[in-house]
């Protein structure tokens, strides 16, 4: 493909009538949406991987202190399933394998045409057609199917979904309330994107997603708070990500005080060290950032957080909504953390413009 890259007759634009050139921006928009979607899914999986690793380390530490034998259950590693082996499913699989990175034996794909996924089978990834078996195995399921296929898929998997399994939907045409109804499941995430009229031509329509996300300009444009590139993420997705992380801890029956400590370590530790001289400008997470003040007041240190309905979190105001929208210190920290997770460190001059997202209603 590199040898053919500069051949004009093989370019997508070749042969398109001049009056139709105005529609070529749709190619960039499609690639931009794909790039952002894969970037955010990768960031989410990195977070879950680090979270589960921290949970295992804390469990190991407790066992050593108590003189107990350490259990190493086979579900400690993050297990990711993809339903759909089309263009999005393939791009997502490549991105997760290379950038999380997820081991091949921790990723499985269910598709109607598993024989078309030989490239993944050669990498040691199980590819088959059994959606219910996939959701029984996985901790996270990515829905990369067509809207017309969704109803049948949901009917197949709803009875196999465990309470803790996170369903992450890329089916843009189907809103959260409908997903919740079809799946009979509340642990659902669905990112929403809005394209502005002046779409920037930064997305590198001919670049592979993994290569694009190593470009600092493109990566910064995918930052959750960044409007760069003309594609804006609804920041309610980020809210859902935090509550999904809390649900992972609640499923392990972890006391809420330890959950807060873990979230502070995962999201704020690096920035907190940088703010040693100005602690007044920095606030660690507290229980009332995630639940009402009245509920937090009656929450004993050893009690877990309640189980959160992620669909409700993404559709309504929560205690965390105000924190996310008004804490500029956190927004700056998250931007640096996000880029660091992809191996790119931002300088002060490179910090992207911040957007608070659009309405989810």
Coordinates of C-alpha atoms in Angstrom, one line a residue:
X1 CA 0.0 0.0 0.0
X2 CA 2.9 2.4 0.7
X3 CA 4.1 1.8 -2.9
X4 CA 0.7 2.8 -4.3
X5 CA 0.1 5.7 -2.0
X6 CA 1.2 8.5 -4.5
X7 CA -0.6 7.0 -7.5
X8 CA -3.3 9.6 -8.4
X9 CA -5.5 7.1 -10.3
X10 CA -5.8 5.0 -7.1
X11 CA -6.9 7.8 -4.9
X12 CA -10.5 7.9 -3.6
X13 CA -11.0 11.4 -5.1
X14 CA -9.9 10.4 -8.6
X15 CA -12.8 10.4 -11.1
X16 CA -15.2 12.3 -8.9
X17 CA -16.9 15.1 -10.7
X18 CA -15.9 18.6 -9.7
X19 CA -19.4 19.5 -8.6
X20 CA -19.3 16.6 -6.2
X21 CA -16.1 17.6 -4.5
X22 CA -18.0 19.5 -1.8
X23 CA -19.1 16.2 -0.4
X24 CA -15.6 14.9 0.2
X25 CA -15.6 16.4 3.7
X26 CA -17.8 13.4 4.6
X27 CA -14.8 11.1 4.1
X28 CA -12.8 13.1 6.7
X29 CA -15.8 13.2 9.1
X30 CA -16.2 9.5 8.9
X31 CA -12.5 8.9 9.6
X32 CA -12.6 11.4 12.4
X33 CA -15.6 9.7 14.0
X34 CA -13.9 6.3 13.7
X35 CA -10.6 7.7 15.2
X36 CA -12.4 9.4 18.1
X37 CA -14.5 6.3 18.8
X38 CA -11.5 3.9 18.9
X39 CA -9.5 6.4 21.0
X40 CA -12.2 6.7 23.6
X41 CA -12.8 2.9 23.7
X42 CA -9.0 2.4 24.1
X43 CA -8.8 4.9 27.0
X44 CA -11.7 3.2 28.7
X45 CA -10.1 -0.2 28.4
X46 CA -6.8 1.1 29.7
X47 CA -8.7 2.5 32.7
X48 CA -10.4 -0.8 33.4
X49 CA -7.2 -2.7 32.9
X50 CA -5.4 -0.5 35.5
X51 CA -8.4 -0.6 37.8
X52 CA -8.6 -4.4 37.8
X53 CA -4.8 -4.6 38.3
X54 CA -5.0 -2.2 41.3
X55 CA -7.9 -4.3 42.7
X56 CA -5.8 -7.4 42.4
X57 CA -2.8 -5.8 44.0
X58 CA -4.9 -4.6 47.0
X59 CA -6.4 -8.1 47.4
X60 CA -3.0 -9.7 47.3
X61 CA -1.7 -7.2 49.9
X62 CA -4.7 -8.0 52.2
X63 CA -4.1 -11.7 51.9
X64 CA -0.4 -11.3 52.8
X65 CA -1.2 -9.1 55.8
X66 CA -3.8 -11.6 57.0
X67 CA -1.6 -14.6 56.4
X68 CA -4.1 -16.1 53.9
X69 CA -3.4 -18.0 50.8
X70 CA -3.6 -15.8 47.7
X71 CA -6.3 -16.6 45.2
X72 CA -5.6 -15.9 41.6
X73 CA -8.9 -16.3 39.7
X74 CA -8.8 -16.5 36.0
X75 CA -11.0 -13.4 35.6
X76 CA -8.4 -10.9 36.9
X77 CA -7.3 -9.9 33.4
X78 CA -9.7 -7.7 31.5
X79 CA -11.6 -9.7 28.9
X80 CA -13.0 -7.8 25.9
X81 CA -15.5 -9.0 23.4
X82 CA -16.5 -7.4 20.1
X83 CA -19.8 -8.2 18.4
X84 CA -19.4 -7.3 14.7
X85 CA -16.5 -8.0 12.4
X86 CA -17.1 -5.2 9.9
X87 CA -14.8 -2.2 9.3
X88 CA -15.4 -0.7 12.8
X89 CA -15.0 -4.0 14.6
X90 CA -11.7 -4.7 12.8
X91 CA -10.3 -1.2 13.4
X92 CA -11.3 -1.4 17.1
X93 CA -9.7 -4.8 17.5
X94 CA -6.4 -3.6 15.9
X95 CA -6.4 -0.5 18.1
X96 CA -7.1 -2.4 21.4
X97 CA -4.4 -5.0 20.6
X98 CA -1.7 -2.4 19.8
X99 CA -2.5 0.5 22.1
X100 CA -4.0 -0.9 25.4
X101 CA -2.4 -3.4 24.7
X102 CA -4.9 -6.3 25.2
X103 CA -3.3 -9.8 24.9
X104 CA -4.7 -11.9 22.1
X105 CA -6.2 -14.4 24.4
X106 CA -8.1 -11.7 26.2
X107 CA -9.9 -10.5 23.1
X108 CA -12.6 -12.4 21.2
X109 CA -14.8 -11.5 18.2
X110 CA -18.3 -12.8 17.3
X111 CA -19.4 -12.2 13.8
X112 CA -21.7 -13.8 11.2
X113 CA -18.6 -14.3 9.0
X114 CA -15.7 -15.5 11.2
X115 CA -14.0 -17.0 8.2
X116 CA -13.4 -13.4 7.0
X117 CA -11.2 -12.7 10.1
X118 CA -8.2 -14.9 9.3
X119 CA -5.8 -11.9 10.1
X120 CA -7.0 -12.0 13.7
X121 CA -7.1 -15.8 14.0
X122 CA -3.4 -15.8 13.0
X123 CA -2.8 -13.5 16.0
X124 CA -4.4 -16.1 18.3
X125 CA -7.8 -14.3 18.7
X126 CA -10.8 -16.5 18.9
X127 CA -13.3 -15.6 16.1
X128 CA -16.7 -17.3 16.0
X129 CA -20.4 -16.7 15.7
X130 CA -22.0 -17.1 19.1
X131 CA -23.0 -13.8 20.7
X132 CA -24.3 -15.4 23.9
X133 CA -21.1 -17.3 24.6
X134 CA -19.1 -14.1 24.1
X135 CA -21.1 -12.1 26.6
X136 CA -20.9 -14.9 29.2
X137 CA -17.1 -14.7 28.9
X138 CA -16.4 -11.0 28.6
X139 CA -16.1 -8.1 31.1
X140 CA -16.7 -5.6 28.4
X141 CA -18.7 -6.0 25.2
X142 CA -18.4 -3.6 22.2
X143 CA -21.5 -3.5 19.9
X144 CA -20.1 -2.8 16.5
X145 CA -23.1 -4.0 14.5
X146 CA -25.6 -2.3 12.2
X147 CA -28.8 -0.7 13.7
X148 CA -30.9 -3.3 11.7
X149 CA -29.1 -6.1 13.5
X150 CA -29.3 -4.8 17.0
X151 CA -32.7 -6.1 18.1
X152 CA -31.8 -9.7 17.2
X153 CA -28.4 -9.4 18.9
X154 CA -29.9 -8.0 22.1
X155 CA -32.5 -10.8 22.1
X156 CA -29.7 -13.3 21.8
X157 CA -27.5 -11.9 24.6
X158 CA -29.8 -10.4 27.2
X159 CA -30.2 -13.6 29.2
X160 CA -26.5 -14.3 29.2
X161 CA -25.4 -10.8 30.4
X162 CA -24.0 -10.8 33.9
X163 CA -24.8 -7.7 36.0
X164 CA -21.2 -6.5 36.0
X165 CA -20.7 -6.9 32.2
X166 CA -20.3 -3.5 30.6
X167 CA -22.0 -3.1 27.2
X168 CA -20.4 -0.3 25.1
X169 CA -22.5 0.6 22.1
X170 CA -21.2 2.2 18.9
X171 CA -24.7 1.9 17.3
X172 CA -25.3 5.7 17.0
X173 CA -28.9 5.4 15.7
X174 CA -30.2 3.6 18.9
X175 CA -30.5 5.9 22.0
X176 CA -29.7 4.8 25.5
X177 CA -33.4 4.3 26.7
X178 CA -34.0 1.9 23.7
X179 CA -30.7 0.1 24.4
X180 CA -31.7 -0.4 28.1
X181 CA -35.0 -1.8 27.0
X182 CA -33.6 -4.1 24.4
X183 CA -30.8 -5.5 26.6
X184 CA -32.8 -5.4 29.9
X185 CA -29.5 -4.2 31.3
X186 CA -28.3 -0.9 33.0
X187 CA -24.5 -1.3 32.7
X188 CA -24.5 0.3 29.3
X189 CA -22.2 3.1 27.9
X190 CA -22.9 4.9 24.6
X191 CA -20.6 7.8 23.5
X192 CA -22.4 10.6 21.6
X193 CA -20.6 12.7 19.0
X194 CA -21.7 16.0 17.4
X195 CA -20.1 17.3 14.2
X196 CA -19.8 21.0 13.7
X197 CA -20.1 22.7 10.2
X198 CA -16.4 23.7 10.1
X199 CA -14.9 20.2 10.2
X200 CA -11.1 20.5 10.4
X201 CA -9.1 18.4 7.9
X202 CA -6.7 17.0 10.5
X203 CA -7.9 13.5 10.7
X204 CA -5.6 11.9 8.1
X205 CA -8.2 10.0 6.1
X206 CA -5.6 7.6 4.7
X207 CA -4.0 6.9 8.1
X208 CA -4.5 3.7 10.0
X209 CA -6.2 4.5 13.4
X210 CA -3.3 3.3 15.4
X211 CA -0.9 5.5 13.4
X212 CA -3.2 8.5 13.7
X213 CA -3.4 8.2 17.5
X214 CA 0.4 8.5 17.6
X215 CA 0.1 11.9 16.0
X216 CA 0.0 14.6 18.8
X217 CA -2.3 16.9 16.8
X218 CA -4.8 14.1 16.1
X219 CA -4.6 12.7 19.6
X220 CA -5.2 16.1 21.2
X221 CA -8.3 16.5 19.0
X222 CA -9.7 13.2 20.5
X223 CA -9.3 14.4 24.1
X224 CA -12.7 14.2 25.9
X225 CA -12.8 18.0 26.5
X226 CA -11.4 19.1 23.2
X227 CA -13.6 20.5 20.4
X228 CA -10.6 20.5 18.0
X229 CA -11.2 18.8 14.6
X230 CA -14.9 19.7 14.6
X231 CA -16.2 16.6 16.4
X232 CA -17.4 17.1 20.0
X233 CA -17.9 14.3 22.5
X234 CA -20.8 14.6 24.9
X235 CA -19.0 14.8 28.3
X236 CA -21.7 12.7 29.9
X237 CA -19.8 9.7 28.5
X238 CA -16.9 10.6 30.8
X239 CA -19.4 10.7 33.7
X240 CA -20.5 7.2 32.7
X241 CA -16.9 6.0 32.6
X242 CA -16.4 7.0 36.2
X243 CA -19.5 5.4 37.5
X244 CA -18.7 2.3 35.5
X245 CA -15.4 2.1 37.3
X246 CA -17.2 2.5 40.6
X247 CA -19.5 -0.4 39.7
X248 CA -16.5 -2.6 39.0
X249 CA -15.4 -1.9 42.6
X250 CA -18.9 -2.4 44.0
X251 CA -19.2 -5.8 42.3
X252 CA -16.0 -6.7 44.3
X253 CA -17.7 -5.4 47.5
X254 CA -15.0 -2.8 48.0
X255 CA -15.7 -0.2 50.8
X256 CA -16.4 3.2 49.3
X257 CA -13.5 4.8 51.2
X258 CA -11.1 2.5 49.4
X259 CA -12.8 3.2 46.1
X260 CA -12.2 6.9 46.5
X261 CA -8.6 6.2 47.3
X262 CA -8.3 4.1 44.2
X263 CA -9.9 6.7 42.0
X264 CA -7.6 9.4 43.4
X265 CA -4.6 7.1 42.7
X266 CA -5.7 6.4 39.1
X267 CA -6.8 9.9 38.1
X268 CA -5.2 12.4 40.3
X269 CA -2.0 11.1 41.9
X270 CA 0.3 12.5 39.2
X271 CA -1.3 15.9 39.3
X272 CA -1.5 16.0 43.1
X273 CA 2.3 15.5 43.2
X274 CA 2.7 18.5 40.9
X275 CA 0.5 20.6 43.1
X276 CA 2.3 20.1 46.4
X277 CA 2.9 23.8 46.7
X278 CA -0.7 24.8 45.9
X279 CA -2.9 22.2 47.5
X280 CA -5.7 24.8 47.9
X281 CA -6.3 24.7 44.1
X282 CA -6.7 20.9 44.1
X283 CA -9.5 18.8 45.5
X284 CA -9.4 15.0 45.9
X285 CA -12.5 13.0 45.1
X286 CA -15.0 12.7 48.0
X287 CA -18.1 10.6 48.4
X288 CA -20.5 13.6 47.8
X289 CA -18.9 14.0 44.4
X290 CA -20.7 10.8 43.3
X291 CA -23.8 10.5 45.6
X292 CA -26.0 13.0 47.3
X293 CA -24.7 14.8 50.4
X294 CA -27.5 13.2 52.5
X295 CA -26.6 9.7 51.2
X296 CA -22.9 10.3 51.7
X297 CA -23.5 11.5 55.3
X298 CA -25.0 8.1 56.2
X299 CA -22.5 6.0 54.3
X300 CA -20.2 4.2 56.7
X301 CA -16.6 3.8 55.7
X302 CA -16.9 0.1 55.1
X303 CA -20.0 0.2 53.0
X304 CA -19.6 0.0 49.2
X305 CA -21.1 2.6 46.9
X306 CA -24.6 1.7 45.6
X307 CA -24.9 0.0 42.2
X308 CA -25.3 2.8 39.6
X309 CA -27.6 2.7 36.5
X310 CA -25.2 3.9 33.8
X311 CA -28.0 4.7 31.4
X312 CA -29.5 7.1 34.0
X313 CA -26.1 8.6 34.7
X314 CA -25.7 9.5 31.1
X315 CA -29.2 11.0 30.7
X316 CA -29.6 12.9 34.0
X317 CA -27.7 15.3 36.2
X318 CA -25.7 13.6 39.0
X319 CA -23.6 14.9 41.8
X320 CA -20.6 14.3 39.6
X321 CA -22.0 16.4 36.7
X322 CA -21.1 19.7 38.5
X323 CA -17.6 18.4 39.3
X324 CA -16.8 17.5 35.7
X325 CA -18.2 20.7 34.2
X326 CA -16.8 23.2 36.7
X327 CA -13.4 21.8 37.9
X328 CA -10.9 23.3 35.4
X329 CA -8.1 21.8 37.4
X330 CA -9.5 18.3 36.8
X331 CA -10.1 19.0 33.1
X332 CA -6.5 20.0 32.7
X333 CA -5.3 16.9 34.6
X334 CA -7.5 14.6 32.6
X335 CA -6.2 16.0 29.3
X336 CA -2.7 15.3 30.4
X337 CA -3.6 11.8 31.8
X338 CA -5.4 11.0 28.6
X339 CA -2.5 11.9 26.3
X340 CA 0.0 10.2 28.7
X341 CA -2.0 7.0 28.4
X342 CA -1.2 7.0 24.6
X343 CA 2.5 7.7 25.3
X344 CA 2.4 11.4 24.4
X345 CA 3.3 14.1 26.9
X346 CA 1.8 17.6 26.4
X347 CA 3.7 20.8 26.9
X348 CA 1.9 23.9 28.2
X349 CA 1.7 25.3 24.7
X350 CA 0.1 22.1 23.4
X351 CA -2.8 22.0 25.8
X352 CA -6.0 21.9 23.7
X353 CA -9.0 24.3 24.0
X354 CA -11.6 22.9 26.4
X355 CA -15.2 22.2 25.7
X356 CA -17.8 20.9 28.2
X357 CA -19.7 18.9 25.6
X358 CA -23.2 19.1 24.4
X359 CA -26.6 18.3 25.9
X360 CA -27.6 14.7 26.1
X361 CA -31.2 15.3 25.9

